mmCIF file of C-alpha atoms in Angstrom:
data_model
loop_
_atom_site.group_PDB
_atom_site.id
_atom_site.type_symbol
_atom_site.label_atom_id
_atom_site.label_comp_id
_atom_site.label_asym_id
_atom_site.label_seq_id
_atom_site.Cartn_x
_atom_site.Cartn_y
_atom_site.Cartn_z
ATOM 1 C CA UNK Z 1 156.077 105.491 -139.795
ATOM 2 C CA UNK Z 2 152.896 103.969 -138.417
ATOM 3 C CA UNK Z 3 151.065 106.541 -136.252
ATOM 4 C CA UNK Z 4 151.037 104.502 -133.031
ATOM 5 C CA UNK Z 5 154.795 103.964 -133.291
ATOM 6 C CA UNK Z 6 155.337 107.606 -134.203
ATOM 7 C CA UNK Z 7 153.602 108.998 -131.104
ATOM 8 C CA UNK Z 8 155.432 106.600 -128.802
ATOM 9 C CA UNK Z 9 158.794 107.337 -130.465
ATOM 10 C CA UNK Z 10 158.393 111.141 -130.255
ATOM 11 C CA UNK Z 11 160.457 112.395 -127.348
ATOM 12 C CA UNK Z 12 161.657 115.819 -126.263
ATOM 13 C CA UNK Z 13 165.300 116.206 -127.261
ATOM 14 C CA UNK Z 14 167.269 119.003 -125.618
ATOM 15 C CA UNK Z 15 170.619 118.218 -127.199
ATOM 16 C CA UNK Z 16 171.285 118.265 -130.913
ATOM 17 C CA UNK Z 17 174.003 117.087 -133.272
ATOM 18 C CA UNK Z 18 175.740 119.943 -135.047
ATOM 19 C CA UNK Z 19 174.818 119.636 -138.712
ATOM 20 C CA UNK Z 20 172.246 121.728 -140.570
ATOM 21 C CA UNK Z 21 168.962 120.394 -141.881
ATOM 22 C CA UNK Z 22 168.297 119.697 -145.532
ATOM 23 C CA UNK Z 23 165.934 122.186 -147.222
ATOM 24 C CA UNK Z 24 163.416 119.403 -147.921
ATOM 25 C CA UNK Z 25 163.343 118.557 -144.190
ATOM 26 C CA UNK Z 26 162.589 122.168 -143.285
ATOM 27 C CA UNK Z 27 159.855 122.280 -145.931
ATOM 28 C CA UNK Z 28 158.369 119.014 -144.684
ATOM 29 C CA UNK Z 29 158.154 120.297 -141.104
ATOM 30 C CA UNK Z 30 156.549 123.557 -142.256
ATOM 31 C CA UNK Z 31 154.086 121.717 -144.509
ATOM 32 C CA UNK Z 32 152.945 119.731 -141.468
ATOM 33 C CA UNK Z 33 152.251 122.993 -139.618
ATOM 34 C CA UNK Z 34 150.460 124.563 -142.578
ATOM 35 C CA UNK Z 35 148.246 121.486 -143.021
ATOM 36 C CA UNK Z 36 147.189 121.362 -139.378
ATOM 37 C CA UNK Z 37 143.495 121.861 -138.638
ATOM 38 C CA UNK Z 38 142.297 125.184 -137.249
ATOM 39 C CA UNK Z 39 139.092 126.512 -135.758
ATOM 40 C CA UNK Z 40 136.686 127.523 -138.539
ATOM 41 C CA UNK Z 41 139.572 126.875 -140.970
ATOM 42 C CA UNK Z 42 140.822 130.318 -139.938
ATOM 43 C CA UNK Z 43 144.549 129.530 -140.282
ATOM 44 C CA UNK Z 44 145.464 132.633 -138.328
ATOM 45 C CA UNK Z 45 148.726 131.192 -136.984
ATOM 46 C CA UNK Z 46 152.026 132.446 -138.302
ATOM 47 C CA UNK Z 47 155.460 130.888 -138.181
ATOM 48 C CA UNK Z 48 158.910 132.465 -138.049
ATOM 49 C CA UNK Z 49 161.690 130.115 -139.149
ATOM 50 C CA UNK Z 50 165.004 130.899 -137.482
ATOM 51 C CA UNK Z 51 168.231 129.340 -138.749
ATOM 52 C CA UNK Z 52 170.675 132.153 -137.948
ATOM 53 C CA UNK Z 53 172.971 130.959 -135.132
ATOM 54 C CA UNK Z 54 173.112 134.398 -133.496
ATOM 55 C CA UNK Z 55 169.304 134.568 -133.327
ATOM 56 C CA UNK Z 56 169.096 130.971 -132.060
ATOM 57 C CA UNK Z 57 171.496 131.914 -129.256
ATOM 58 C CA UNK Z 58 169.379 134.955 -128.402
ATOM 59 C CA UNK Z 59 166.235 132.793 -128.346
ATOM 60 C CA UNK Z 60 167.947 130.449 -125.894
ATOM 61 C CA UNK Z 61 167.603 133.207 -123.263
ATOM 62 C CA UNK Z 62 163.898 134.057 -123.633
ATOM 63 C CA UNK Z 63 163.018 132.663 -120.217
ATOM 64 C CA UNK Z 64 164.730 131.752 -116.960
ATOM 65 C CA UNK Z 65 164.607 127.974 -117.440
ATOM 66 C CA UNK Z 66 163.807 125.601 -120.276
ATOM 67 C CA UNK Z 67 165.031 127.460 -123.354
ATOM 68 C CA UNK Z 68 168.830 127.166 -123.268
ATOM 69 C CA UNK Z 69 168.867 124.216 -125.686
ATOM 70 C CA UNK Z 70 167.494 126.374 -128.526
ATOM 71 C CA UNK Z 71 171.015 127.681 -129.081
ATOM 72 C CA UNK Z 72 172.177 124.202 -130.127
ATOM 73 C CA UNK Z 73 169.334 123.535 -132.566
ATOM 74 C CA UNK Z 74 169.742 123.673 -136.334
ATOM 75 C CA UNK Z 75 166.550 125.724 -136.532
ATOM 76 C CA UNK Z 76 163.658 126.967 -134.496
ATOM 77 C CA UNK Z 77 160.115 127.713 -135.537
ATOM 78 C CA UNK Z 78 158.356 130.413 -133.538
ATOM 79 C CA UNK Z 79 154.585 129.908 -133.475
ATOM 80 C CA UNK Z 80 152.472 133.049 -133.156
ATOM 81 C CA UNK Z 81 148.818 133.981 -133.334
ATOM 82 C CA UNK Z 82 146.709 137.091 -133.330
ATOM 83 C CA UNK Z 83 144.073 137.000 -130.577
ATOM 84 C CA UNK Z 84 142.103 139.821 -132.235
ATOM 85 C CA UNK Z 85 141.510 137.594 -135.283
ATOM 86 C CA UNK Z 86 140.853 134.282 -133.587
ATOM 87 C CA UNK Z 87 139.919 133.420 -130.019
ATOM 88 C CA UNK Z 88 141.213 129.879 -130.649
ATOM 89 C CA UNK Z 89 144.736 130.977 -131.584
ATOM 90 C CA UNK Z 90 146.310 129.037 -128.680
ATOM 91 C CA UNK Z 91 144.601 125.797 -129.660
ATOM 92 C CA UNK Z 92 145.305 126.274 -133.366
ATOM 93 C CA UNK Z 93 148.960 127.107 -132.738
ATOM 94 C CA UNK Z 94 149.319 124.144 -130.375
ATOM 95 C CA UNK Z 95 147.997 121.737 -132.986
ATOM 96 C CA UNK Z 96 150.406 123.176 -135.570
ATOM 97 C CA UNK Z 97 153.304 122.910 -133.120
ATOM 98 C CA UNK Z 98 152.492 119.281 -132.342
ATOM 99 C CA UNK Z 99 152.216 118.541 -136.047
ATOM 100 C CA UNK Z 100 155.765 119.870 -136.467
ATOM 101 C CA UNK Z 101 156.999 117.750 -133.541
ATOM 102 C CA UNK Z 102 155.500 114.606 -135.082
ATOM 103 C CA UNK Z 103 156.839 115.416 -138.545
ATOM 104 C CA UNK Z 104 160.305 116.001 -137.136
ATOM 105 C CA UNK Z 105 160.188 112.586 -135.457
ATOM 106 C CA UNK Z 106 158.955 110.950 -138.644
ATOM 107 C CA UNK Z 107 162.009 112.425 -140.403
ATOM 108 C CA UNK Z 108 164.298 111.069 -137.684
ATOM 109 C CA UNK Z 109 164.990 114.550 -136.299
ATOM 110 C CA UNK Z 110 165.151 115.763 -132.707
ATOM 111 C CA UNK Z 111 162.732 118.410 -131.478
ATOM 112 C CA UNK Z 112 161.450 120.080 -128.332
ATOM 113 C CA UNK Z 113 158.737 122.598 -127.426
ATOM 114 C CA UNK Z 114 159.665 125.782 -125.534
ATOM 115 C CA UNK Z 115 156.660 127.360 -123.830
ATOM 116 C CA UNK Z 116 156.684 131.152 -124.313
ATOM 117 C CA UNK Z 117 153.088 132.292 -123.714
ATOM 118 C CA UNK Z 118 152.611 133.231 -120.087
ATOM 119 C CA UNK Z 119 156.320 133.075 -119.206
ATOM 120 C CA UNK Z 120 158.496 135.912 -117.893
ATOM 121 C CA UNK Z 121 162.087 136.758 -117.095
ATOM 122 C CA UNK Z 122 163.005 137.497 -113.465
ATOM 123 C CA UNK Z 123 162.749 141.252 -114.150
ATOM 124 C CA UNK Z 124 159.100 140.843 -115.222
ATOM 125 C CA UNK Z 125 159.689 141.165 -118.965
ATOM 126 C CA UNK Z 126 157.439 138.747 -120.816
ATOM 127 C CA UNK Z 127 159.147 136.038 -122.837
ATOM 128 C CA UNK Z 128 156.824 136.971 -125.689
ATOM 129 C CA UNK Z 129 158.210 140.530 -125.676
ATOM 130 C CA UNK Z 130 161.767 139.175 -125.747
ATOM 131 C CA UNK Z 131 160.991 137.012 -128.802
ATOM 132 C CA UNK Z 132 159.188 139.947 -130.470
ATOM 133 C CA UNK Z 133 162.268 142.123 -129.989
ATOM 134 C CA UNK Z 134 164.672 139.539 -131.422
ATOM 135 C CA UNK Z 135 162.572 138.716 -134.495
ATOM 136 C CA UNK Z 136 160.704 141.996 -135.160
ATOM 137 C CA UNK Z 137 157.313 140.382 -134.535
ATOM 138 C CA UNK Z 138 154.463 142.937 -134.477
ATOM 139 C CA UNK Z 139 152.912 143.809 -131.108
ATOM 140 C CA UNK Z 140 149.507 142.376 -132.080
ATOM 141 C CA UNK Z 141 151.047 138.921 -132.557
ATOM 142 C CA UNK Z 142 151.257 136.784 -129.440
ATOM 143 C CA UNK Z 143 154.054 134.232 -129.236
ATOM 144 C CA UNK Z 144 152.850 130.790 -128.208
ATOM 145 C CA UNK Z 145 156.003 128.695 -128.333
ATOM 146 C CA UNK Z 146 159.273 127.905 -130.019
ATOM 147 C CA UNK Z 147 159.853 124.513 -131.606
ATOM 148 C CA UNK Z 148 163.581 123.699 -131.623
ATOM 149 C CA UNK Z 149 164.615 121.168 -134.284
ATOM 150 C CA UNK Z 150 167.895 119.539 -135.210
ATOM 151 C CA UNK Z 151 169.642 116.262 -135.735
ATOM 152 C CA UNK Z 152 169.498 113.757 -132.895
ATOM 153 C CA UNK Z 153 172.553 113.743 -130.676
ATOM 154 C CA UNK Z 154 171.335 110.481 -129.135
ATOM 155 C CA UNK Z 155 168.482 108.030 -129.494
ATOM 156 C CA UNK Z 156 165.930 108.016 -126.703
ATOM 157 C CA UNK Z 157 163.790 104.938 -126.060
ATOM 158 C CA UNK Z 158 160.134 105.166 -127.068
ATOM 159 C CA UNK Z 159 157.486 105.733 -124.436
ATOM 160 C CA UNK Z 160 156.152 102.455 -123.053
ATOM 161 C CA UNK Z 161 152.653 101.445 -122.046
ATOM 162 C CA UNK Z 162 153.765 101.481 -118.382
ATOM 163 C CA UNK Z 163 154.000 105.286 -118.642
ATOM 164 C CA UNK Z 164 150.351 105.687 -119.633
ATOM 165 C CA UNK Z 165 148.238 107.278 -116.917
ATOM 166 C CA UNK Z 166 144.984 105.430 -117.472
ATOM 167 C CA UNK Z 167 143.726 106.782 -114.138
ATOM 168 C CA UNK Z 168 143.299 110.123 -115.925
ATOM 169 C CA UNK Z 169 140.695 108.626 -118.257
ATOM 170 C CA UNK Z 170 137.083 108.799 -117.074
ATOM 171 C CA UNK Z 171 134.187 107.047 -118.799
ATOM 172 C CA UNK Z 172 130.840 108.826 -118.829
ATOM 173 C CA UNK Z 173 131.484 111.118 -115.859
ATOM 174 C CA UNK Z 174 134.537 112.596 -114.201
ATOM 175 C CA UNK Z 175 135.272 112.215 -110.550
ATOM 176 C CA UNK Z 176 138.085 113.911 -108.676
ATOM 177 C CA UNK Z 177 139.661 110.753 -107.253
ATOM 178 C CA UNK Z 178 142.574 110.913 -109.705
ATOM 179 C CA UNK Z 179 143.729 114.370 -108.633
#
């Protein structure tokens, strides 16, 4: 798909159709992540692919709001990084996550980002610790996000130009009039 059409077509899907993904689709999404650019070509991100329904259900409860849909996904990819190896792990992981979102859209799949870093349950437990416990992720790995992927349950219209917030673009200097 042409890039401009791809970025406008990519939407956050929180409902998925029930069937599993083809192995080549999973590989294609992971290749997109592994090809994403990183600071100093460090490639310090790591990815945990989750297809087990029990684990997907557990991941749907990693935070108070905004993760329940993971349980209905065909798979999830947990994006982690190691701050001790790379101070740009958040940026690098974010680029990889977005690459997966775009690749999923290009394949006609539904996807949605679940923010984990900086989130907590009501009892104070970090969402990152919850994910670590479910997937046996080492303590030195920080969890950035979960990308839920599956088949589209419905088609969403592409983003239109009327949604663009051109007032957030500043030429030469930034003023605070837009905030």
